[in-house]
mmCIF file of C-alpha atoms and ligand atoms in Angstrom:
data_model
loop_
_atom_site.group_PDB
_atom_site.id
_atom_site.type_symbol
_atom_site.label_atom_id
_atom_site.label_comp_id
_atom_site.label_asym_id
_atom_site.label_seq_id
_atom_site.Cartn_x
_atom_site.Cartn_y
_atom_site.Cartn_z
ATOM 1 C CA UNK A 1 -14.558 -61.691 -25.332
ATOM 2 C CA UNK A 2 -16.202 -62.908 -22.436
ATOM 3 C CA UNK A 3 -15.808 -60.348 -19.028
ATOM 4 C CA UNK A 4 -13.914 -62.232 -16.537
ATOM 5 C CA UNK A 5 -13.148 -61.888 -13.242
ATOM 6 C CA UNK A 6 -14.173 -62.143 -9.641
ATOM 7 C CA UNK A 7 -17.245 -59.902 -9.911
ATOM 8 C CA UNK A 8 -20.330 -59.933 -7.739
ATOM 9 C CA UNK A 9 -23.190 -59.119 -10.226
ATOM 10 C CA UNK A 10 -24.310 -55.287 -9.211
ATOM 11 C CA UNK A 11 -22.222 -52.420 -9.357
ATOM 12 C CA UNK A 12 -22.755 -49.077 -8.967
ATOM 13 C CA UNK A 13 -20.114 -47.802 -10.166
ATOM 14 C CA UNK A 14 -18.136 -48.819 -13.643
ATOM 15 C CA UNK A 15 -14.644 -47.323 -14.187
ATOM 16 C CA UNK A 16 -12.891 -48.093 -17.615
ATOM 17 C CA UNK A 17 -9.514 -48.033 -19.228
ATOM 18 C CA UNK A 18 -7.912 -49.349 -22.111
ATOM 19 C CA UNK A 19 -5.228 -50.934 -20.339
ATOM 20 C CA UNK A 20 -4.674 -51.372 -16.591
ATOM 21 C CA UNK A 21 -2.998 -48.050 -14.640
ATOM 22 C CA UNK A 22 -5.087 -45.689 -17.159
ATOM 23 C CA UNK A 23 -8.353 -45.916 -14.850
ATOM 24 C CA UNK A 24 -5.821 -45.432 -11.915
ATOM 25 C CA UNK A 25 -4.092 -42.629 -13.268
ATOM 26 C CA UNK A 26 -7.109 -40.804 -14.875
ATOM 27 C CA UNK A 27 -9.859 -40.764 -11.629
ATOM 28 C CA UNK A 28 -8.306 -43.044 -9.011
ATOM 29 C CA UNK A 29 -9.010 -40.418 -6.803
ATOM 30 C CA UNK A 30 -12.710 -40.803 -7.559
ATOM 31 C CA UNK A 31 -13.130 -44.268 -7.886
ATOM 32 C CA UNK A 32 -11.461 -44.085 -3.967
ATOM 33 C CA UNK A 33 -13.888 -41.787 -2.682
ATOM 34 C CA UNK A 34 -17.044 -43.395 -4.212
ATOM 35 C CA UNK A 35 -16.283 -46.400 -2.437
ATOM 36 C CA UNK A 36 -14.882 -44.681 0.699
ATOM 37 C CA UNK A 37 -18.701 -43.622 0.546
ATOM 38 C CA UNK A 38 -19.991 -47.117 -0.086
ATOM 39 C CA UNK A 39 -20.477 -47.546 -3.937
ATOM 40 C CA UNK A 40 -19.919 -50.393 -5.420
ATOM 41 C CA UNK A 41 -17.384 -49.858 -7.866
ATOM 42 C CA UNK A 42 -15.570 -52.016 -10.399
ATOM 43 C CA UNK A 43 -12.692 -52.053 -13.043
ATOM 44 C CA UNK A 44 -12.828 -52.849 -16.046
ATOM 45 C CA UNK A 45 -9.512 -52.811 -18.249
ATOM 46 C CA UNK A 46 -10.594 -53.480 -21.978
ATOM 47 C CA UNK A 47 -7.068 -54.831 -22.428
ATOM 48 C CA UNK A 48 -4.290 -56.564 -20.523
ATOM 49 C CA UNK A 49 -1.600 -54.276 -21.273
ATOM 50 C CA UNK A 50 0.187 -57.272 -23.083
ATOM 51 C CA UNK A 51 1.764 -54.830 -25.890
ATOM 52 C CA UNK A 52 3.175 -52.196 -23.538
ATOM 53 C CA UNK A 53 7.047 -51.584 -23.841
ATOM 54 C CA UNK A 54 7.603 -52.637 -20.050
ATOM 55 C CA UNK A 55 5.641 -55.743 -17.470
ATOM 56 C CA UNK A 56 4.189 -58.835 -19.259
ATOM 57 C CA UNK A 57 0.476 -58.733 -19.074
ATOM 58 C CA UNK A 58 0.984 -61.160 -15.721
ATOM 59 C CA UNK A 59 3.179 -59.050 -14.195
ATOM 60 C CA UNK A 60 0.445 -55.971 -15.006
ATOM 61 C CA UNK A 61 -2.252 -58.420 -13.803
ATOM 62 C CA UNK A 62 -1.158 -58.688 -10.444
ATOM 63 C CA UNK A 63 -0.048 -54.606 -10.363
ATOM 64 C CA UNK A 64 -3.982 -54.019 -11.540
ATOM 65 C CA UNK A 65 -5.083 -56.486 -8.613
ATOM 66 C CA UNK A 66 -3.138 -54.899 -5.982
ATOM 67 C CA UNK A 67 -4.127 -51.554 -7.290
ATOM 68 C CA UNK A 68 -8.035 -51.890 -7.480
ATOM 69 C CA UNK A 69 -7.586 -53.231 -3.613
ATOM 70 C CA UNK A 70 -6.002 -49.903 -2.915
ATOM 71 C CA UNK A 71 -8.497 -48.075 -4.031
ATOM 72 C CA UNK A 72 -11.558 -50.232 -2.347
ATOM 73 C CA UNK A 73 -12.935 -51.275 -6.040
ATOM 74 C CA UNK A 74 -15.175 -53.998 -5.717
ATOM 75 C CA UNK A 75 -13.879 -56.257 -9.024
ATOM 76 C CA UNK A 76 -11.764 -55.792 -11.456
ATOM 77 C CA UNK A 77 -12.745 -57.403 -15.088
ATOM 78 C CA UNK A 78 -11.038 -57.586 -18.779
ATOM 79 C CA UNK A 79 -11.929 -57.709 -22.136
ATOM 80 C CA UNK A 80 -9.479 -58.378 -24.352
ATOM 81 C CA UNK A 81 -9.624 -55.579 -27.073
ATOM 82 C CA UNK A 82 -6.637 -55.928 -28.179
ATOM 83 C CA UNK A 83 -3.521 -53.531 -26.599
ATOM 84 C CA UNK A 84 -1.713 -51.064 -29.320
ATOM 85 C CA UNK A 85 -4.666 -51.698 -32.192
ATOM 86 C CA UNK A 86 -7.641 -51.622 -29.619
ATOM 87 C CA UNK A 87 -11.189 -52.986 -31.822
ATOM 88 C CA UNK A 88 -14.597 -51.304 -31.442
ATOM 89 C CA UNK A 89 -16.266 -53.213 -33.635
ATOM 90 C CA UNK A 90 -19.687 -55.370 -33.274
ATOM 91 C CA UNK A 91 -17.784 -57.909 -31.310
ATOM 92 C CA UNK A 92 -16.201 -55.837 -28.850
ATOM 93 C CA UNK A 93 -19.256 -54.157 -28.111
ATOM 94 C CA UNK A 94 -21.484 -57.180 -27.496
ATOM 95 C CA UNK A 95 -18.868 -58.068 -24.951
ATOM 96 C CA UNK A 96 -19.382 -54.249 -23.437
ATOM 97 C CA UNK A 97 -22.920 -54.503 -23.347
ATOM 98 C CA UNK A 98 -22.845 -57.753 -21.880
ATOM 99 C CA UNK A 99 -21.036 -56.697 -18.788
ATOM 100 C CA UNK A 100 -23.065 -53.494 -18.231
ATOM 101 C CA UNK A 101 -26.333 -55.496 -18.598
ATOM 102 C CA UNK A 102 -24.578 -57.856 -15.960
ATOM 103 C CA UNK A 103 -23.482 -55.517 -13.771
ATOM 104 C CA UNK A 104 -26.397 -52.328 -14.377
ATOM 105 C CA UNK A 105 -23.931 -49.502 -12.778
ATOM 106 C CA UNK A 106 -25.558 -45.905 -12.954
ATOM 107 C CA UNK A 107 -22.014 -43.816 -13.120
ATOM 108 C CA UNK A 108 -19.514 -44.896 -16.034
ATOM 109 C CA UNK A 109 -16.238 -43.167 -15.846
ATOM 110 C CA UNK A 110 -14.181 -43.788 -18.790
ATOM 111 C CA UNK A 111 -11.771 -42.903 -21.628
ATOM 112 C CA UNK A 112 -11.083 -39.475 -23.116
ATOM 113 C CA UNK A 113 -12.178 -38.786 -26.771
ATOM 114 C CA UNK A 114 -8.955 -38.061 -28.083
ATOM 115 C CA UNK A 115 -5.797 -38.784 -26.967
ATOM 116 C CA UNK A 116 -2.102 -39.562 -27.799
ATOM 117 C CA UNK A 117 -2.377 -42.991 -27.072
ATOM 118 C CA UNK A 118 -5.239 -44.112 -30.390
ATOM 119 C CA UNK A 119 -6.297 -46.543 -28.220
ATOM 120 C CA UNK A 120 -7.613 -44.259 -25.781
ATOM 121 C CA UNK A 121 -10.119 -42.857 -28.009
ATOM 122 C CA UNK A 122 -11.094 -45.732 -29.426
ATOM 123 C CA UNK A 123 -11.746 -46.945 -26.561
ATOM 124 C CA UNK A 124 -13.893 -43.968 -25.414
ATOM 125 C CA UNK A 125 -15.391 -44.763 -28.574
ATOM 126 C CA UNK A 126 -16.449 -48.151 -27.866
ATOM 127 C CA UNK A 127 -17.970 -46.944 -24.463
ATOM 128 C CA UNK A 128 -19.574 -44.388 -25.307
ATOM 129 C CA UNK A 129 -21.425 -46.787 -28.121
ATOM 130 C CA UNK A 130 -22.088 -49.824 -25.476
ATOM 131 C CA UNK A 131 -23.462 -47.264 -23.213
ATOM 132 C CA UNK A 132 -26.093 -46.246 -25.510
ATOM 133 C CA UNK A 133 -26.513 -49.627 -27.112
ATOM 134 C CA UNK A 134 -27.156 -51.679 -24.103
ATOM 135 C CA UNK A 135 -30.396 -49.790 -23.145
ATOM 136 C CA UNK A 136 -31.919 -50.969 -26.748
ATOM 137 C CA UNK A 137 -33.615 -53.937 -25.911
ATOM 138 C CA UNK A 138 -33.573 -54.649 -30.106
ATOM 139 C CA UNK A 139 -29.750 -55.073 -29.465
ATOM 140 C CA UNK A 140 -29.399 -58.233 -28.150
ATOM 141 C CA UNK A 141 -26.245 -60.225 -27.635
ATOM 142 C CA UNK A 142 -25.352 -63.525 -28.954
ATOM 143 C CA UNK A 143 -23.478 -64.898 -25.354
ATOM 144 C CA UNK A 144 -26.006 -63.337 -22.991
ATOM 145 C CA UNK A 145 -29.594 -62.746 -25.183
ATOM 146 C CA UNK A 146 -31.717 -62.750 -22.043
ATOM 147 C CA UNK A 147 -30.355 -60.130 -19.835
ATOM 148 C CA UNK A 148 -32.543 -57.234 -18.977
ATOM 149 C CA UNK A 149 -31.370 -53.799 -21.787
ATOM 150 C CA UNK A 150 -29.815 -51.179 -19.268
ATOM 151 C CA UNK A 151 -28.376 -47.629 -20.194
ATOM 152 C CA UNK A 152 -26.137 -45.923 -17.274
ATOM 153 C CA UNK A 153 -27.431 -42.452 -16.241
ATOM 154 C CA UNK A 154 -23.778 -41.020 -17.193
ATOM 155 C CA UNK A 155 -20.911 -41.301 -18.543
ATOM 156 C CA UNK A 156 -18.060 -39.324 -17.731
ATOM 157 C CA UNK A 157 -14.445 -39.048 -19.353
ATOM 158 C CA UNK A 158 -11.358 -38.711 -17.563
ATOM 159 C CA UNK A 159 -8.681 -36.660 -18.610
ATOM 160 C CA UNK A 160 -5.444 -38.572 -19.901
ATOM 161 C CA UNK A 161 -2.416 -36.954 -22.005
ATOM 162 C CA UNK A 162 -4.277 -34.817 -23.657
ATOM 163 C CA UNK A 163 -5.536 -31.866 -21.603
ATOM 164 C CA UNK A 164 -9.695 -30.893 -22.139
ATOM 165 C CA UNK A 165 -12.079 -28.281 -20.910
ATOM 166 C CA UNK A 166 -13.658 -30.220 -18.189
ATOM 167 C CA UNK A 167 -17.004 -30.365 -17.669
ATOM 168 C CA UNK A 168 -16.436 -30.714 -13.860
ATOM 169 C CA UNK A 169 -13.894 -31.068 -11.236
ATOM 170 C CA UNK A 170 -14.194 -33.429 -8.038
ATOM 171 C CA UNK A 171 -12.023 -32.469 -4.943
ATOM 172 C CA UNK A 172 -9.877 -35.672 -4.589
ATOM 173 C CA UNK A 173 -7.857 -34.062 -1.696
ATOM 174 C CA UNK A 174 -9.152 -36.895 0.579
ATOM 175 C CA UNK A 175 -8.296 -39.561 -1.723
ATOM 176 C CA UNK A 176 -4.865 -38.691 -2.564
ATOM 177 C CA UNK A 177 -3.076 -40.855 -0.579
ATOM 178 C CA UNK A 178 -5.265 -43.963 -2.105
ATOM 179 C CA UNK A 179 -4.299 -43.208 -5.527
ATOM 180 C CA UNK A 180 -0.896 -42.828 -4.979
ATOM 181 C CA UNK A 181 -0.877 -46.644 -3.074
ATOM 182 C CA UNK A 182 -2.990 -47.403 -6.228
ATOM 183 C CA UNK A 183 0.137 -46.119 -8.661
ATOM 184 C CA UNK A 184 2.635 -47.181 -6.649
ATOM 185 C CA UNK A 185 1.178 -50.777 -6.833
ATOM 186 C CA UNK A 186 2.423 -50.529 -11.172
ATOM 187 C CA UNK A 187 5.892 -50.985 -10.098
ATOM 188 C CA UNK A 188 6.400 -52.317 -13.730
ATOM 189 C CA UNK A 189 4.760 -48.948 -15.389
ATOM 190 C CA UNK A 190 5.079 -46.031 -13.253
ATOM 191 C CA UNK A 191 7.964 -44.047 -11.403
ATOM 192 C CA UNK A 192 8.572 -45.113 -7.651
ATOM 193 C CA UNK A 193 10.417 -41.826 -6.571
ATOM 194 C CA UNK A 194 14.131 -42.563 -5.614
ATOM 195 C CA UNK A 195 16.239 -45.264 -4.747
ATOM 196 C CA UNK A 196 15.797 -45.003 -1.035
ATOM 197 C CA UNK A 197 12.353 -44.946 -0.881
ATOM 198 C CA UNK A 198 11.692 -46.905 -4.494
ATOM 199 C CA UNK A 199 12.845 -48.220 -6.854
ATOM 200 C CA UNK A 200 13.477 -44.668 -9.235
ATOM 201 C CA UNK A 201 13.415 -44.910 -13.090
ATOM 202 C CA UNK A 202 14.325 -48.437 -14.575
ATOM 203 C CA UNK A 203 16.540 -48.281 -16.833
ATOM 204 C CA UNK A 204 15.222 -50.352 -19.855
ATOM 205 C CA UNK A 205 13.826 -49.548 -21.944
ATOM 206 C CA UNK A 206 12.512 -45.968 -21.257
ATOM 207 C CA UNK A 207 9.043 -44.866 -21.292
ATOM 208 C CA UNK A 208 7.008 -41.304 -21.173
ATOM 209 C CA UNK A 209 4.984 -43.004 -18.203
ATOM 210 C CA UNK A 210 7.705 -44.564 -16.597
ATOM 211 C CA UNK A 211 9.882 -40.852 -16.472
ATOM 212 C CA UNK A 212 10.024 -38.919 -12.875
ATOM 213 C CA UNK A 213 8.404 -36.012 -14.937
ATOM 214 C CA UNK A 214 5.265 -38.110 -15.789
ATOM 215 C CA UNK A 215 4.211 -38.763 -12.299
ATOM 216 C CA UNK A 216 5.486 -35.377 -11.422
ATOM 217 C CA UNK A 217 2.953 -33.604 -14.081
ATOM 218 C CA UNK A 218 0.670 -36.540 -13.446
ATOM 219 C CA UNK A 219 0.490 -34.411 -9.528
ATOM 220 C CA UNK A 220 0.914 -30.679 -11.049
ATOM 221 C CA UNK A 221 -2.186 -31.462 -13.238
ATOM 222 C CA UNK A 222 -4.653 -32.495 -10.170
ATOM 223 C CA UNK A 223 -2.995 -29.487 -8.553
ATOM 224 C CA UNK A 224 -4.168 -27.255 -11.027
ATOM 225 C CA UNK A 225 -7.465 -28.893 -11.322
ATOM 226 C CA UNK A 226 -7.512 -28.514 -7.322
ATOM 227 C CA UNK A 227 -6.581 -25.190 -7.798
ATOM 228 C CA UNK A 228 -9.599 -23.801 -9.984
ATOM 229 C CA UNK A 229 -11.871 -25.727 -7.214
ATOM 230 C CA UNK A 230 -10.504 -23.738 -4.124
ATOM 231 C CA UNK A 231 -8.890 -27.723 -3.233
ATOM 232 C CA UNK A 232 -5.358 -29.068 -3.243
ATOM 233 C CA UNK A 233 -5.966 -32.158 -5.233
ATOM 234 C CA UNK A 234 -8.729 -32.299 -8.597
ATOM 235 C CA UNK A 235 -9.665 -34.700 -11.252
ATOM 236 C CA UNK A 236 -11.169 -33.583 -14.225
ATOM 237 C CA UNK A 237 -13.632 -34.855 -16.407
ATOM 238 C CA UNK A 238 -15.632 -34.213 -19.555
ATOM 239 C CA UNK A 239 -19.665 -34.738 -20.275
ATOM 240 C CA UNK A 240 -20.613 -34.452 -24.125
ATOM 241 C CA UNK A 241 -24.154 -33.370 -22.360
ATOM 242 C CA UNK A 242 -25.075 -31.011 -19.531
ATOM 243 C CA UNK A 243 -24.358 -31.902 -15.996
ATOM 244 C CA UNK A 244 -28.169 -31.665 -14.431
ATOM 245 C CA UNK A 245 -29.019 -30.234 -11.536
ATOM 246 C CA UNK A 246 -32.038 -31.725 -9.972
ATOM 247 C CA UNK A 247 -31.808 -29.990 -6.949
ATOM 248 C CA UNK A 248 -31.298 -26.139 -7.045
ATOM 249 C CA UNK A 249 -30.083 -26.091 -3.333
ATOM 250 C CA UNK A 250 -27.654 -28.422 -4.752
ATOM 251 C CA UNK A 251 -25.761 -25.356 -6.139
ATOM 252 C CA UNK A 252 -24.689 -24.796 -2.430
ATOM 253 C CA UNK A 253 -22.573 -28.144 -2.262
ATOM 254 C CA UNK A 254 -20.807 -27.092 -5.688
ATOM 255 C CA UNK A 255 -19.071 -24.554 -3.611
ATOM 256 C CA UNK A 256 -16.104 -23.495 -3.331
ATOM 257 C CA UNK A 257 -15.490 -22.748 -7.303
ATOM 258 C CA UNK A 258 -16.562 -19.904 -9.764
ATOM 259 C CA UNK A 259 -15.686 -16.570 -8.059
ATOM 260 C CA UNK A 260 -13.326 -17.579 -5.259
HETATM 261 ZN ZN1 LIG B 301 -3.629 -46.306 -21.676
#
């Protein structure tokens, strides 16, 4: 259950997924942009994709590789969860709260609550629980009993099949072009556009994610998002608490939205 990978120890930034191309798919966008800006920021896929219907979990390895590099993430770790009956058990979470007392980022993105996919929510389940847990120093971990507890300031969900009131929008315009090198990258997963410039749908065995009409809705959803933010391109994501303010004259940087 151990995280592996090629990870430096501190991260800024954790980004989560239950199988590699969800993290991509959900706020590639934002993971580009935080480390266009210089966060550290890591993957972590809580399962190899080893039961999906298309790619051996090699094959989705070295997609997720060349994918993270697209977007400028810093490492890219697994736990293996289990793909298509994804565990959140004591187990699973040890392993969770070992990497985030590893790695002490301040910004999870991760999971929605509920989605079509169960393992989505499970896993949002299991974050959302190894978040919390890994502050409690009275939790302590079989593989790793001396690291320092650490909580993450936030945890944020990213929007996946299943649409959700978001909680706030980020203006991904500028990292567009990243996430689509990022996508592109899943060859195995995820429609390449036409013959002449890719390689169009496979044929065998079809998938909802592999279909022309899931990367095309995949693009009319951050254009909605963008939309309702006065931007071209938006991610969405959900908070189950307030987003704080610290700074009132921060309010002026949340523009353009509300009335425009
Ligand atoms: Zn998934």
């Amino acid at each position: 259950m151990n995280g592996e990978g090629d990870a430096p120890e501190a991260l800024d930034v954790l980004a989560i997924g239950a199988h590699p191309d969800d993290v991509e798919l959900g706020c590639g966008g934002t993971v580009a942009l935080l480390a266009q800006a210089g966060h550290r920021v890591g993957l972590l896929h809580l399962t190899r994709g080893e039961a999906g219907t298309r790619g051996t979990a090699e094959e989705r390895g070295t997609e997720a590789r060349a994918a993270a590099d697209a977007l400028g993430a810093a490492a890219v770790l697994y736990l293996d969860c289990g793909d298509g009956r994804l565990r959140h058990g004591t187990a699973e979470e040890d392993a969770l709260i070992g990497v985030l007392r590893r790695h002490r980022p301040e910004l999870v993105l991760g999971p929605t609550p509920s989605d079509r996919h169960p393992d989505h929510g499970r896993a949002h389940r299991l974050v959302a629980d190894a978040c919390f847990y890994a502050g409690l120093a009275a939790r302590r971990i079989p593989d790793a009993p001396d690291l320092a507890p650490h909580r993450p300031a936030a945890f944020f969900a990213y929007m996946q099949h299943d649409p959700f009131e978001p909680s706030l929008v980020v203006d991904v315009t500028a990292a567009w072009d990243a996430k689509q090198r990022a996508l592109d990258c899943y060859e195995s997963q995820i429609y390449q556009g036409e013959p002449e410039g890719g390689a169009g749908e496979r044929d065998e065995p079809k998938t909802k994610v592999g279909s022309r009409d899931f990367r095309l809705a995949m693009e009319g959803r951050a254009r909605h998002f963008g939309l309702m933010i006065g931007a071209t391109y938006g991610e969405p994501f959900w908070s189950r608490l307030p987003v704080a303010v610290g700074d009132a004259g921060t309010l002026l940087g949340l523009l353009p939205g509300g009335v425009r």
